[in-house]
Coordinates of C-alpha atoms in Angstrom, one line a residue:
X726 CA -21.0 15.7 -22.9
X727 CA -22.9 15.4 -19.4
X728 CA -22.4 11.3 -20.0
X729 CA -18.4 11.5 -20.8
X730 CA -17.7 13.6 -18.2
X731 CA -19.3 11.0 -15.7
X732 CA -17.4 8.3 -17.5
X733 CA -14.4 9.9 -17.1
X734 CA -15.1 10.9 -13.2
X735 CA -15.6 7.2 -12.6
X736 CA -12.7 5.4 -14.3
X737 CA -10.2 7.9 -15.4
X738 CA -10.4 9.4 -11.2
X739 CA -12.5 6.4 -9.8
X740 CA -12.0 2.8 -9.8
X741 CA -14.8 2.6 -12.2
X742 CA -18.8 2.6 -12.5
X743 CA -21.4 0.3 -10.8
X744 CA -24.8 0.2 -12.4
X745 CA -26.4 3.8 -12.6
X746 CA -23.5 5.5 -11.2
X747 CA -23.4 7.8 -13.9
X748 CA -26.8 9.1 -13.4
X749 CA -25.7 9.8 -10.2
X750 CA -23.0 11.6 -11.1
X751 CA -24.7 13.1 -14.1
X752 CA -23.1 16.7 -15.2
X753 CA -21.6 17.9 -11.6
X754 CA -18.3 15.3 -12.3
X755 CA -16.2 17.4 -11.0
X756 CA -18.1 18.7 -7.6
X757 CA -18.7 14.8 -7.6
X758 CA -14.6 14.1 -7.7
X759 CA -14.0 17.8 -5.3
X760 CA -16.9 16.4 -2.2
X761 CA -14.6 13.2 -2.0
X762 CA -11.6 14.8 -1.3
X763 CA -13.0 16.5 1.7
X764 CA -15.2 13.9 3.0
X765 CA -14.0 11.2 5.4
X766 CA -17.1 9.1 5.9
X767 CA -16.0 6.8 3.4
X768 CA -13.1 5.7 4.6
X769 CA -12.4 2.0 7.0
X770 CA -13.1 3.8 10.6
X771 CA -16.2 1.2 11.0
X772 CA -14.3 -2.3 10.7
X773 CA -12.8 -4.0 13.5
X774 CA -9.6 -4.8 12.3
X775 CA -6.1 -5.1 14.2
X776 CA -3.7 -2.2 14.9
X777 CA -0.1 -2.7 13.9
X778 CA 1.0 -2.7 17.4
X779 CA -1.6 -5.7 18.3
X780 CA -0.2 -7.4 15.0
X781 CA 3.4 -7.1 16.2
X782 CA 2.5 -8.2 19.5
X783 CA 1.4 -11.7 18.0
X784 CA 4.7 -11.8 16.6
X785 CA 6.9 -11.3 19.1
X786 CA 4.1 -14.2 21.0
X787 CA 4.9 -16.2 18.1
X788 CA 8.8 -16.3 18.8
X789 CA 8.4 -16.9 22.4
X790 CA 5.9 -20.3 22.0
X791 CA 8.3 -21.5 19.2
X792 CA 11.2 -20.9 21.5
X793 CA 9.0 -22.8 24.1
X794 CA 8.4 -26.0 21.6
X795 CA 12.0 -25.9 20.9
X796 CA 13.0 -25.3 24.6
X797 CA 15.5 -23.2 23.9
X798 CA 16.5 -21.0 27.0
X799 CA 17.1 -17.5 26.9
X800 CA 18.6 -14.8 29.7
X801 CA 15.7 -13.7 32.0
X802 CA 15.8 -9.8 31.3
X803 CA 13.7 -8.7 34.3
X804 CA 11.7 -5.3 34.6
X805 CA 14.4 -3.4 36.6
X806 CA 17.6 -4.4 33.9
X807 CA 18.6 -1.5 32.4
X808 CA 18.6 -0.1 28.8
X809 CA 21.7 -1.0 28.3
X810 CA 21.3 -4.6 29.6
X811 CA 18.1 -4.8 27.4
X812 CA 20.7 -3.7 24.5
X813 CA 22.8 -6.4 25.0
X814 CA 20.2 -9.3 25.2
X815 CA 18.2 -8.0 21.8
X816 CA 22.1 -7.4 20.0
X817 CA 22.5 -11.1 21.3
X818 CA 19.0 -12.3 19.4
X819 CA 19.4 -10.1 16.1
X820 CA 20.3 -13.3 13.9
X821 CA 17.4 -15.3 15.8
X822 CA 14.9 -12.5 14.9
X823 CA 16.0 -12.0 11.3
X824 CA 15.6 -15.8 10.9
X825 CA 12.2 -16.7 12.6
X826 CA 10.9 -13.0 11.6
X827 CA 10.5 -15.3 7.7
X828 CA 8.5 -16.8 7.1
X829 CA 7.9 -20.5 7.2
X830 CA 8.0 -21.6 3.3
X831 CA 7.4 -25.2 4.0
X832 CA 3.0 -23.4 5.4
X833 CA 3.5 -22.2 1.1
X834 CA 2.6 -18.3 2.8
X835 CA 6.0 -16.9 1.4
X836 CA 5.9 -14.2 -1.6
X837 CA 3.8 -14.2 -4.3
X838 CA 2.7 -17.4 -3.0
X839 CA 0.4 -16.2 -0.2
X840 CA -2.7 -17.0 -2.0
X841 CA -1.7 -20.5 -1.2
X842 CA -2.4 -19.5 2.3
X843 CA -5.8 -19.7 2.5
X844 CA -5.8 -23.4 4.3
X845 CA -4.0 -21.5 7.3
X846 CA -6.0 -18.6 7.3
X847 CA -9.1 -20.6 7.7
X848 CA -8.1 -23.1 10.1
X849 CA -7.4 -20.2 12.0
X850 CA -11.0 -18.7 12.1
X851 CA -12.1 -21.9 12.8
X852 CA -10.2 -23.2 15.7
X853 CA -8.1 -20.1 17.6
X854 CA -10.9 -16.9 17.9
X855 CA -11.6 -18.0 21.5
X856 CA -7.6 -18.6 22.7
X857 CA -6.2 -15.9 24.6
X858 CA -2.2 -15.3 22.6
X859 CA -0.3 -16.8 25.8
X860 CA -1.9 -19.9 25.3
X861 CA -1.6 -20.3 21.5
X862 CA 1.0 -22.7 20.0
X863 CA 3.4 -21.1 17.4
X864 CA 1.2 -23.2 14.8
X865 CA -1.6 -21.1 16.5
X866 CA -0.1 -17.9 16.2
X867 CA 1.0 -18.2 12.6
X868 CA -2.4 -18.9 11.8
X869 CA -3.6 -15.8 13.7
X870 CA -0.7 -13.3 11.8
X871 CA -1.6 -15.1 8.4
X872 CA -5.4 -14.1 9.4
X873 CA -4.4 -10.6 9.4
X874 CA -3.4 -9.8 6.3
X875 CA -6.1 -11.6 4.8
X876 CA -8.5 -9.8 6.4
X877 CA -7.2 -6.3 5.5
X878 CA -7.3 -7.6 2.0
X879 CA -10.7 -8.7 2.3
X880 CA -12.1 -5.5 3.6
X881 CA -10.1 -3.2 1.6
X882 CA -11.4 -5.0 -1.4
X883 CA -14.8 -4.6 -0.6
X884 CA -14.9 -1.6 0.4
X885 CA -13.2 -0.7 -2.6
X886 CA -16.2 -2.7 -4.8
X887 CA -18.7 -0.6 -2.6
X888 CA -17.4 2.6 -1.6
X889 CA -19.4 5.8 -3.7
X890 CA -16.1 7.4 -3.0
X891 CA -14.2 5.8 -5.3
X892 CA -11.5 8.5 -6.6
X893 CA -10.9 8.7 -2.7
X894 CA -10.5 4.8 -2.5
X895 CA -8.0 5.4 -6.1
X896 CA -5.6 7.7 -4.4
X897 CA -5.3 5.5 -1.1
X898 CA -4.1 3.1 -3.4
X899 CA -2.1 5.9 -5.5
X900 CA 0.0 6.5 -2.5
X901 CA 0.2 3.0 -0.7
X902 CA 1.9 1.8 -4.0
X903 CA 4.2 5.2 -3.6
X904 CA 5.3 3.6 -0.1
X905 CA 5.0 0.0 -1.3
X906 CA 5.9 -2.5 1.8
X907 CA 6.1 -6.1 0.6
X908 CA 3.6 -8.1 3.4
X909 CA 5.6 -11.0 2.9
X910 CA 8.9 -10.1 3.1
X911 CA 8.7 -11.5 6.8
X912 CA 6.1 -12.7 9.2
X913 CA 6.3 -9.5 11.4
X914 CA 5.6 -7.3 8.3
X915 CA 2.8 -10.0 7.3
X916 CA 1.1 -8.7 10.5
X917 CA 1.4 -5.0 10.2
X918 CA 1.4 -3.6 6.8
X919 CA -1.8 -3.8 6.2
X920 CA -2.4 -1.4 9.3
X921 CA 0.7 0.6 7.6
X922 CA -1.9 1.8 4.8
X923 CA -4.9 2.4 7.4
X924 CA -3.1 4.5 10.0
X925 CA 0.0 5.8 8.2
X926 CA -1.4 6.7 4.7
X927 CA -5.4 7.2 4.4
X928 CA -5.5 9.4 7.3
X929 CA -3.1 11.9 5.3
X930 CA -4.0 11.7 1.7
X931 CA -5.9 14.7 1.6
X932 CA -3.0 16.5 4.1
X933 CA 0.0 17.6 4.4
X934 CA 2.9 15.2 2.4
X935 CA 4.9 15.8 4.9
X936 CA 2.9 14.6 7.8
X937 CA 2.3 11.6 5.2
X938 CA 5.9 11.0 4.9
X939 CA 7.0 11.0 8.3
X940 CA 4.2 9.0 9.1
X941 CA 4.9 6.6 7.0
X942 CA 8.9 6.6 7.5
X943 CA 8.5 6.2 11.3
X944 CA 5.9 3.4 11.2
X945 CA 6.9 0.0 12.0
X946 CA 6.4 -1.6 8.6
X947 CA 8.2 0.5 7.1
X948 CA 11.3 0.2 9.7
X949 CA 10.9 -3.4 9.5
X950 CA 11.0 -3.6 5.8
X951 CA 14.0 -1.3 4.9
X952 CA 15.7 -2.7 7.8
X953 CA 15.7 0.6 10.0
X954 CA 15.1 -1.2 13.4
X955 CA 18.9 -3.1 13.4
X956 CA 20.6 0.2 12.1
X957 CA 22.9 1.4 14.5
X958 CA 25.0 4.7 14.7
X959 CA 28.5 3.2 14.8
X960 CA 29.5 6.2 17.3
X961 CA 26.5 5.1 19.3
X962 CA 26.9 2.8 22.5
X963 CA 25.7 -0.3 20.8
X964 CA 27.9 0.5 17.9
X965 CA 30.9 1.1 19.6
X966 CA 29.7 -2.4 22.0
X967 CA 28.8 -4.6 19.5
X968 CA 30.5 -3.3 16.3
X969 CA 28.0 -2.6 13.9
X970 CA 26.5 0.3 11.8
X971 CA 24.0 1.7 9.8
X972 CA 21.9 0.2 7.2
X973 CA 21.4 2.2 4.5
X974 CA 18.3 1.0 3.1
X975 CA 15.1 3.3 4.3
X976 CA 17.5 6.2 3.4
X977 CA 18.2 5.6 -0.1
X978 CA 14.5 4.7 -0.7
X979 CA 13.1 7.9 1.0
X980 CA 15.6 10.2 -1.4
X981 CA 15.5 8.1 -4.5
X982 CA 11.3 6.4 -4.3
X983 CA 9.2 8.3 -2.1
X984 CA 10.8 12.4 -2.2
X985 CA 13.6 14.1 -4.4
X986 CA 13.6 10.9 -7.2
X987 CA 16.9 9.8 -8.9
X988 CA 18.9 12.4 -9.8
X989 CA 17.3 14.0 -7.3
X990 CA 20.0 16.9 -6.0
X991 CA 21.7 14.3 -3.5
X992 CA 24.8 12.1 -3.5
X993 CA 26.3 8.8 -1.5
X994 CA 27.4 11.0 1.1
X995 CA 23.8 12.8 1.8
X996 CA 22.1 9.1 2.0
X997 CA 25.0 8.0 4.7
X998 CA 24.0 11.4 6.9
X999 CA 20.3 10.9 5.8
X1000 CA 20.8 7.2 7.5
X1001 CA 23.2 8.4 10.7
X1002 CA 20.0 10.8 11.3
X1003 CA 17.6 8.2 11.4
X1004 CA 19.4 5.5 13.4
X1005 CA 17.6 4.9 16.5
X1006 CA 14.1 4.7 14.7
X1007 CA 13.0 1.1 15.8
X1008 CA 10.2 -0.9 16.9
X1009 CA 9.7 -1.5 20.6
X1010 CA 10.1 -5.1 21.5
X1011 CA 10.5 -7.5 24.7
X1012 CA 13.8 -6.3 25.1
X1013 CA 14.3 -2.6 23.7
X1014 CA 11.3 -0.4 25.5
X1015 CA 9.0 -3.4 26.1
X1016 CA 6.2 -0.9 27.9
X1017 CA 6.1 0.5 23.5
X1018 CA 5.7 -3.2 22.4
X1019 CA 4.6 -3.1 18.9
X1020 CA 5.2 0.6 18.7
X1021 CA 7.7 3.1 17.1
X1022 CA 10.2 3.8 19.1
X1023 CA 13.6 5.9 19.3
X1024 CA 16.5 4.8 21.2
X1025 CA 19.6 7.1 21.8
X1026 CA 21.8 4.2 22.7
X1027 CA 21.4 2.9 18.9
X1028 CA 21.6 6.7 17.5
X1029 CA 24.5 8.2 15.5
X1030 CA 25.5 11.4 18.1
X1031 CA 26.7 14.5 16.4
X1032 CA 25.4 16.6 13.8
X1033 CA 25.0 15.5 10.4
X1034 CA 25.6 17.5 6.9
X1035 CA 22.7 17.0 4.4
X1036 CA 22.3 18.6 1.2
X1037 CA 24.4 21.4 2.3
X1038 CA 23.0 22.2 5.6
X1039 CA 23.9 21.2 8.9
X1040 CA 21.6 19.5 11.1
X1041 CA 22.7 20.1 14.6
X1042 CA 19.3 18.8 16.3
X1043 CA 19.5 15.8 18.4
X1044 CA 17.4 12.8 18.5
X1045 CA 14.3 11.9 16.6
X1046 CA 14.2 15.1 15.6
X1047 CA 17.1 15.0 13.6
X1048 CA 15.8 12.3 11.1
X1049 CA 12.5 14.5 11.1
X1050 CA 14.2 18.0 10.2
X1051 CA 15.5 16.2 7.4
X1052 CA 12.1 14.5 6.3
X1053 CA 10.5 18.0 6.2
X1054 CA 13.2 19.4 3.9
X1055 CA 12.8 16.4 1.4
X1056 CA 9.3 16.8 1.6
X1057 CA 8.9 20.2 0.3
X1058 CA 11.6 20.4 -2.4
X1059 CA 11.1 21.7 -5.6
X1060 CA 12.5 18.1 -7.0
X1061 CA 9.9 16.3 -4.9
X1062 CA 7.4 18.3 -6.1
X1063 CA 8.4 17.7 -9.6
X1064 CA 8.9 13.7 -8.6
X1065 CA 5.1 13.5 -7.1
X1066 CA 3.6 15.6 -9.6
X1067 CA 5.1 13.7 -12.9
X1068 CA 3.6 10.3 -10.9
X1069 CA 0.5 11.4 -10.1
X1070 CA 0.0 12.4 -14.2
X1071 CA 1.4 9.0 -15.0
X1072 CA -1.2 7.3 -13.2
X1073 CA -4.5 9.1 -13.6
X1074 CA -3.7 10.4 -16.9
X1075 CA -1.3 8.4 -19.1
X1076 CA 2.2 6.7 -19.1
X1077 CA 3.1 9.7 -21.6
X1078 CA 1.0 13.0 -20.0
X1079 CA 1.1 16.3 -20.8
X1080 CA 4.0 18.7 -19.5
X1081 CA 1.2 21.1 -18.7
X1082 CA -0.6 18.5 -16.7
X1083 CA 2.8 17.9 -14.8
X1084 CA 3.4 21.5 -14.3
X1085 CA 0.3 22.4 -13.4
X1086 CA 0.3 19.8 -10.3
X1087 CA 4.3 20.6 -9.5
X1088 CA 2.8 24.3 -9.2
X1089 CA -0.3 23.1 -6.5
X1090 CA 2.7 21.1 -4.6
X1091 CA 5.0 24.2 -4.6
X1092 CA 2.3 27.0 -3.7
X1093 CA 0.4 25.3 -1.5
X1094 CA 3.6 23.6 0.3
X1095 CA 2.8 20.3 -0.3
X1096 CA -1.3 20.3 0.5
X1097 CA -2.3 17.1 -1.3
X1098 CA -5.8 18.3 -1.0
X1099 CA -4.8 21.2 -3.5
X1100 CA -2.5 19.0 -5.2
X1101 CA -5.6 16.4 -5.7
X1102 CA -7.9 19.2 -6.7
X1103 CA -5.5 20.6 -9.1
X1104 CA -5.9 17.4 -10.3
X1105 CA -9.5 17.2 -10.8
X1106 CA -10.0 20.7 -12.3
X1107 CA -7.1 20.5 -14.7
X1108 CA -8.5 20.5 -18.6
X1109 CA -5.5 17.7 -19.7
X1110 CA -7.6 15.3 -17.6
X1111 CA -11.2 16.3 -19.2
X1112 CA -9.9 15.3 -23.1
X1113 CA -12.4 12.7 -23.6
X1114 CA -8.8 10.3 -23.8
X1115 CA -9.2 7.1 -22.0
X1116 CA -5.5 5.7 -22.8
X1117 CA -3.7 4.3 -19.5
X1118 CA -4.2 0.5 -19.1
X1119 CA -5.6 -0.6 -16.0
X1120 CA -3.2 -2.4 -14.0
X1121 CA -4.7 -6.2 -12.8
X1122 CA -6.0 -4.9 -9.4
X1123 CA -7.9 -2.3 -10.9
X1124 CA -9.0 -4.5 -13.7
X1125 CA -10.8 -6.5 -11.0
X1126 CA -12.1 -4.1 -8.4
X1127 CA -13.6 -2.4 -11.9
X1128 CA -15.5 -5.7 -13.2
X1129 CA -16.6 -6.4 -9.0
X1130 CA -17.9 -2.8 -9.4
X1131 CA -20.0 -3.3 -12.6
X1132 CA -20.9 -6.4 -12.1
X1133 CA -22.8 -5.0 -8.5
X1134 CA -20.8 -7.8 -6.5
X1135 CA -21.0 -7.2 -2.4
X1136 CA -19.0 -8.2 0.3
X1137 CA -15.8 -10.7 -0.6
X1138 CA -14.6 -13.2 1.6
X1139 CA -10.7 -12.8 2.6
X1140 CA -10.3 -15.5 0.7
X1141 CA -12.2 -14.8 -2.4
X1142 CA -10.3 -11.3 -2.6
X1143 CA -7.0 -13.2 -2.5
X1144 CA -8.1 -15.7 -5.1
X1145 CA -9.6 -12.8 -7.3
X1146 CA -6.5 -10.9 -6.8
X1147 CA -3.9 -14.3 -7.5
X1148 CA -5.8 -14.8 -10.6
X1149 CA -4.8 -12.0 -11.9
X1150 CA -1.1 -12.2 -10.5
X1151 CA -1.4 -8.9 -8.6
X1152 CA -2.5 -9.7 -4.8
X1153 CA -2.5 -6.5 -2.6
X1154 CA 0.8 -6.6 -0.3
X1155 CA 2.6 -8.6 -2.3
X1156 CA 5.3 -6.8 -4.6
X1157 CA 8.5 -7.1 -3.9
X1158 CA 10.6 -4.0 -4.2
X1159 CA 10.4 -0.9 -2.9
X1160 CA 8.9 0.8 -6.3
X1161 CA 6.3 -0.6 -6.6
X1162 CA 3.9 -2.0 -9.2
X1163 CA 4.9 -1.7 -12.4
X1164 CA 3.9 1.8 -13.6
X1165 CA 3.4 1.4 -17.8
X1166 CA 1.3 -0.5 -20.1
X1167 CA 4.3 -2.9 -21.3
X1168 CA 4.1 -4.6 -18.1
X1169 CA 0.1 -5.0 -18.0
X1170 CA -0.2 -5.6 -21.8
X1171 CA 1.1 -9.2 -21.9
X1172 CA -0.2 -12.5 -23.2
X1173 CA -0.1 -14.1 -19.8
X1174 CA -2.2 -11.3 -18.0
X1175 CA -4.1 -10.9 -20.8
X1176 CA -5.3 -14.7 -21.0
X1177 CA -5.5 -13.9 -17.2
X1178 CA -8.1 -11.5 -17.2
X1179 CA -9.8 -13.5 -19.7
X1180 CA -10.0 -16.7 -17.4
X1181 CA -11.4 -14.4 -14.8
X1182 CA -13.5 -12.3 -17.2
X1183 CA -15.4 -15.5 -18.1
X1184 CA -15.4 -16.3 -14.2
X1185 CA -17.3 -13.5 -13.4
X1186 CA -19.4 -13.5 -16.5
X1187 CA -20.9 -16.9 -14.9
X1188 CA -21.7 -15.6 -12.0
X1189 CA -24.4 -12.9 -13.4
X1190 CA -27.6 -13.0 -12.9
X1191 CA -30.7 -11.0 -13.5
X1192 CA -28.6 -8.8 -15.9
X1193 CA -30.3 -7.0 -18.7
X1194 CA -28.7 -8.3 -22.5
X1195 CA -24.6 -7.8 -22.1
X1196 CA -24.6 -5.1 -25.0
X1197 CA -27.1 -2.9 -22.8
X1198 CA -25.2 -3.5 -19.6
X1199 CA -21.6 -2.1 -21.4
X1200 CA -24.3 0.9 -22.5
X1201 CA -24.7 1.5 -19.1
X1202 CA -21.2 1.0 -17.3
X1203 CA -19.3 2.8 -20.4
X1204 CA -22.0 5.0 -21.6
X1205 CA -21.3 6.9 -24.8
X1206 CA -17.7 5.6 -24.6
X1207 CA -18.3 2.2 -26.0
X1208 CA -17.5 2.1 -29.4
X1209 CA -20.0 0.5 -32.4
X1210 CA -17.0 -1.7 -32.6
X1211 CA -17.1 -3.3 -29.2
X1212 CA -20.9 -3.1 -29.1
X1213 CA -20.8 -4.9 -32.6
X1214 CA -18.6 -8.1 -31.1
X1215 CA -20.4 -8.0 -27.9
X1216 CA -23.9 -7.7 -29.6
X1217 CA -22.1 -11.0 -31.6
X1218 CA -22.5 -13.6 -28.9
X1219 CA -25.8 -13.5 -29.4
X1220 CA -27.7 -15.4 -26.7
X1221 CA -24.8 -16.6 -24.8
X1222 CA -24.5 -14.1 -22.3
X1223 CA -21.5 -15.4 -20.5
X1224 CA -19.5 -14.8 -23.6
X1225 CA -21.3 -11.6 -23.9
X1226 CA -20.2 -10.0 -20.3
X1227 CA -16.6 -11.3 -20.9
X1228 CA -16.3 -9.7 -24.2
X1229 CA -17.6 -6.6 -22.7
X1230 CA -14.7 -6.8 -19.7
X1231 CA -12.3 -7.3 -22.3
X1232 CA -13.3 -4.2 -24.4
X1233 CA -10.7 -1.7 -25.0
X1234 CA -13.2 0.8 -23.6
X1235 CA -13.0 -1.3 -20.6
X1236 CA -9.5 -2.2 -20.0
X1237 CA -8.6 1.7 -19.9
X1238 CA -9.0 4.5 -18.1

């Protein structure tokens, strides 16, 4: 029993085993799941990589050298112009920055494309790293953002292949997914959501959800993405000037995706007051609080004045603190409770869990007013999760971190996490819409992903070496989990050990959790 409750520590909570982790474990699984939860050593403090704001800053450098190439003039806006000058010269360049914040699809970096990227990325490490920003072309600069993202996917793969705190590195990914942010909707989110998930969401996932969620609601990738950052209070100043209003978008999504869930308790007329609240959450930029560059910002000549009516109660508070009042109250309502906790069985349990699971993690939310380190404990010590079941299918990210894992691989190149990732048609950053990967097996259990993971089950297989005979190696990673069945047909491809490993990856043993 010692042996399956490693085996379900490290792929029913973890991202699953690396040769003798299980002995390391051995029969403390669940003190080996509860020291995670507390200890932060594990997490990305020690690499280098950009800040959001020093992303963002390359993108607003970006515009300016392709507006030199193109020698297109713009209105000086000098240091002394006021806020409501600077108002009217970024109103004036809202179409320009919607339109050069995309992406250039003719570099092949747009979408689900971005693996395609990898030409960019590494004529960038080759030819900019010693180019101060001002003196970049726009070429230059793409290069640079493009770089980014690539390299936050390259170290949070392999940390994710290395880290001995794998359940930890499972719920970063639990809740980045929650607040999904597509990378490439535009090239300013291409170089800052990646920081979105180191400074917004793995410094809170053992804290408070709603620190978490106004964190993540207030950070630039997030405004950028649901369009926060041109949504103006049409009672504002620039709404009155300029004739606009507010975007509904990060509203809707907080209510109906990241809090209450549909059906939630709310109505059309709580999202409008829900977005009036948050008008004036924006992104500082050369024209709108230029000394923030890069930065959340809140502007009162964009905001909705007045108080607003949500849920029932009146909101009388003026300012940021309006839209944050709000977030608090979503945060720790019994419906978002409910929403979190039904998720969070979903996806470590299975697409069907228990009610008592469900109920027993709504309960940790409710008492503990939303403590996700008692909600992810309740998780841990719960008996549904301990039933010997390994049922949910892994999706095709954690199908390839788990096979990195076992197969004892070490640091990935950028670009070999992004062609990993691509072959598997599930690269980091890269989903769409605001839900999310796809949550259930239909979407996972497919012929095309299948034959997929086979293509890059046999990849991996051929890159093994020194391995002891495939049927002892499953023995080890799945321990008394692996059936006669699978040990029979691995045992099968007799000397061919190639054949061997991949028929271990595509085990049913393996491809759950």
């Amino acid at each position: 029993m010692a042996n399956l409750n490693a085996q379900i520590a490290l792929h029913k909570f973890g991202l699953g085993a690396r040769t003798g982790e299980a002995e390391l474990v051995g029969t403390q699984a669940q003190n080996w799941l509860q020291t995670q939860l507390t200890d932060l050593s594990s997490d990305l403090d020690s690499y280098d990589l950009p800040t959001s704001k020093e992303g963002i800053e390359l993108f607003f450098a970006f515009l300016e050298a392709e507006r030199a190439e193109r020698q297109e003039d713009r209105a000086t806006i000098s240091a002394a112009s006021s806020p409501k000058v600077r108002l009217i010269s970024f109103f004036s360049e809202i179409d320009r920055i919607k339109r050069q914040q995309m992406l250039i699809e003719d570099d092949g970096v747009r979408g689900p494309s971005l693996a395609k990227a990898q030409n960019i990325y590494l004529d960038a490490k080759q030819s900019n790293a010693s180019k101060p920003a001002e003196a970049k072309s726009s070429r230059e600069l793409l290069e640079d953002i493009v770089g980014i993202l690539y390299e936050d996917i390259g170290v949070r793969t392999t940390h994710a292949v290395l880290t001995p705190a794998s359940f930890r590195e499972a719920l970063v990914r639990f809740w980045s997914d929650h607040f999904n942010v597509f990378a490439n909707k535009s090239l300013l989110l291409t170089s800052c959501t990646g920081a979105m998930e180191r400074e917004a969401i793995r410094p809170h996932i053992t804290g408070k959800f709603s620190d978490m969620l106004i964190a993540v609601e207030s950070h630039p990738a997030m405004l950028a993405y649901l369009d926060n950052w041109f949504s103006v209070g049409p009672d504002s100043w620039a709404g009155k000037q300029f004739g606009l209003g507010i975007n509904e978008n990060l509203a809707r999504e907080i209510l109906e995706l990241h809090t209450l869930g549909v059906g939630g308790g709310y109505g059309q007329d709580d999202i409008i007051a829900f977005a009036n609240a948050i008008t004036g959450w924006s992104i500082g930029n050369p024209d709108i609080q230029p000394e923030n560059l890069g930065e959340f910002i809140f502007e009162s000549l964009i905001h909705q004045p007045g108080p607003q009516t949500f849920m029932g109660k009146v909101y009388l508070g003026t300012g940021q603190d309006q839209g944050i009042k709000i977030l608090e109250f979503v945060a720790n309502h019994a419906n978002t409770a409910r929403f979190i906790a039904s998720k969070l069985a979903r996806h470590f349990h299975s697409d069907t869990p228990p009610d008592s699971l469900i109920e027993r993690l709504e309960k940790a939310f409710i008492d503990s007013d939303g403590d996700l380190l008692v909600v992810s404990s309740a998780l841990v010590i719960a008996p549904e999760m301990w039933d010997g079941s390994f049922v949910k299918l892994r999706n095709s990210e954690e199908f390839a971190i788990a096979a990195l894992r076992a197969f004892g691989f070490d640091e990935l190149t950028p670009q070999q996490s992004v062609f990993v990732f691509n072959a598997v048609a599930q690269i980091p950053f890269s989903h769409h819409s605001p839900d999310g990967w796809p949550k259930t097996e239909a979407s996972w259990a497919s012929s095309s992903i299948l034959s997929a993971r086979i293509n890059l089950a046999e990849l991996l297989s051929g890159f093994v070496g020194g391995q002891p005979p495939p049927v002892n190696f499953a023995e080890n990673i799945l321990g008394e989990t692996l059936s006669d069945h699978s040990a029979n047909s691995i045992k099968g491809a007799g000397p061919d050990k190639v054949q061997g490993y991949t028929l271990f990856l595509m085990s049913p043993e393996f491809q759950r959790r």
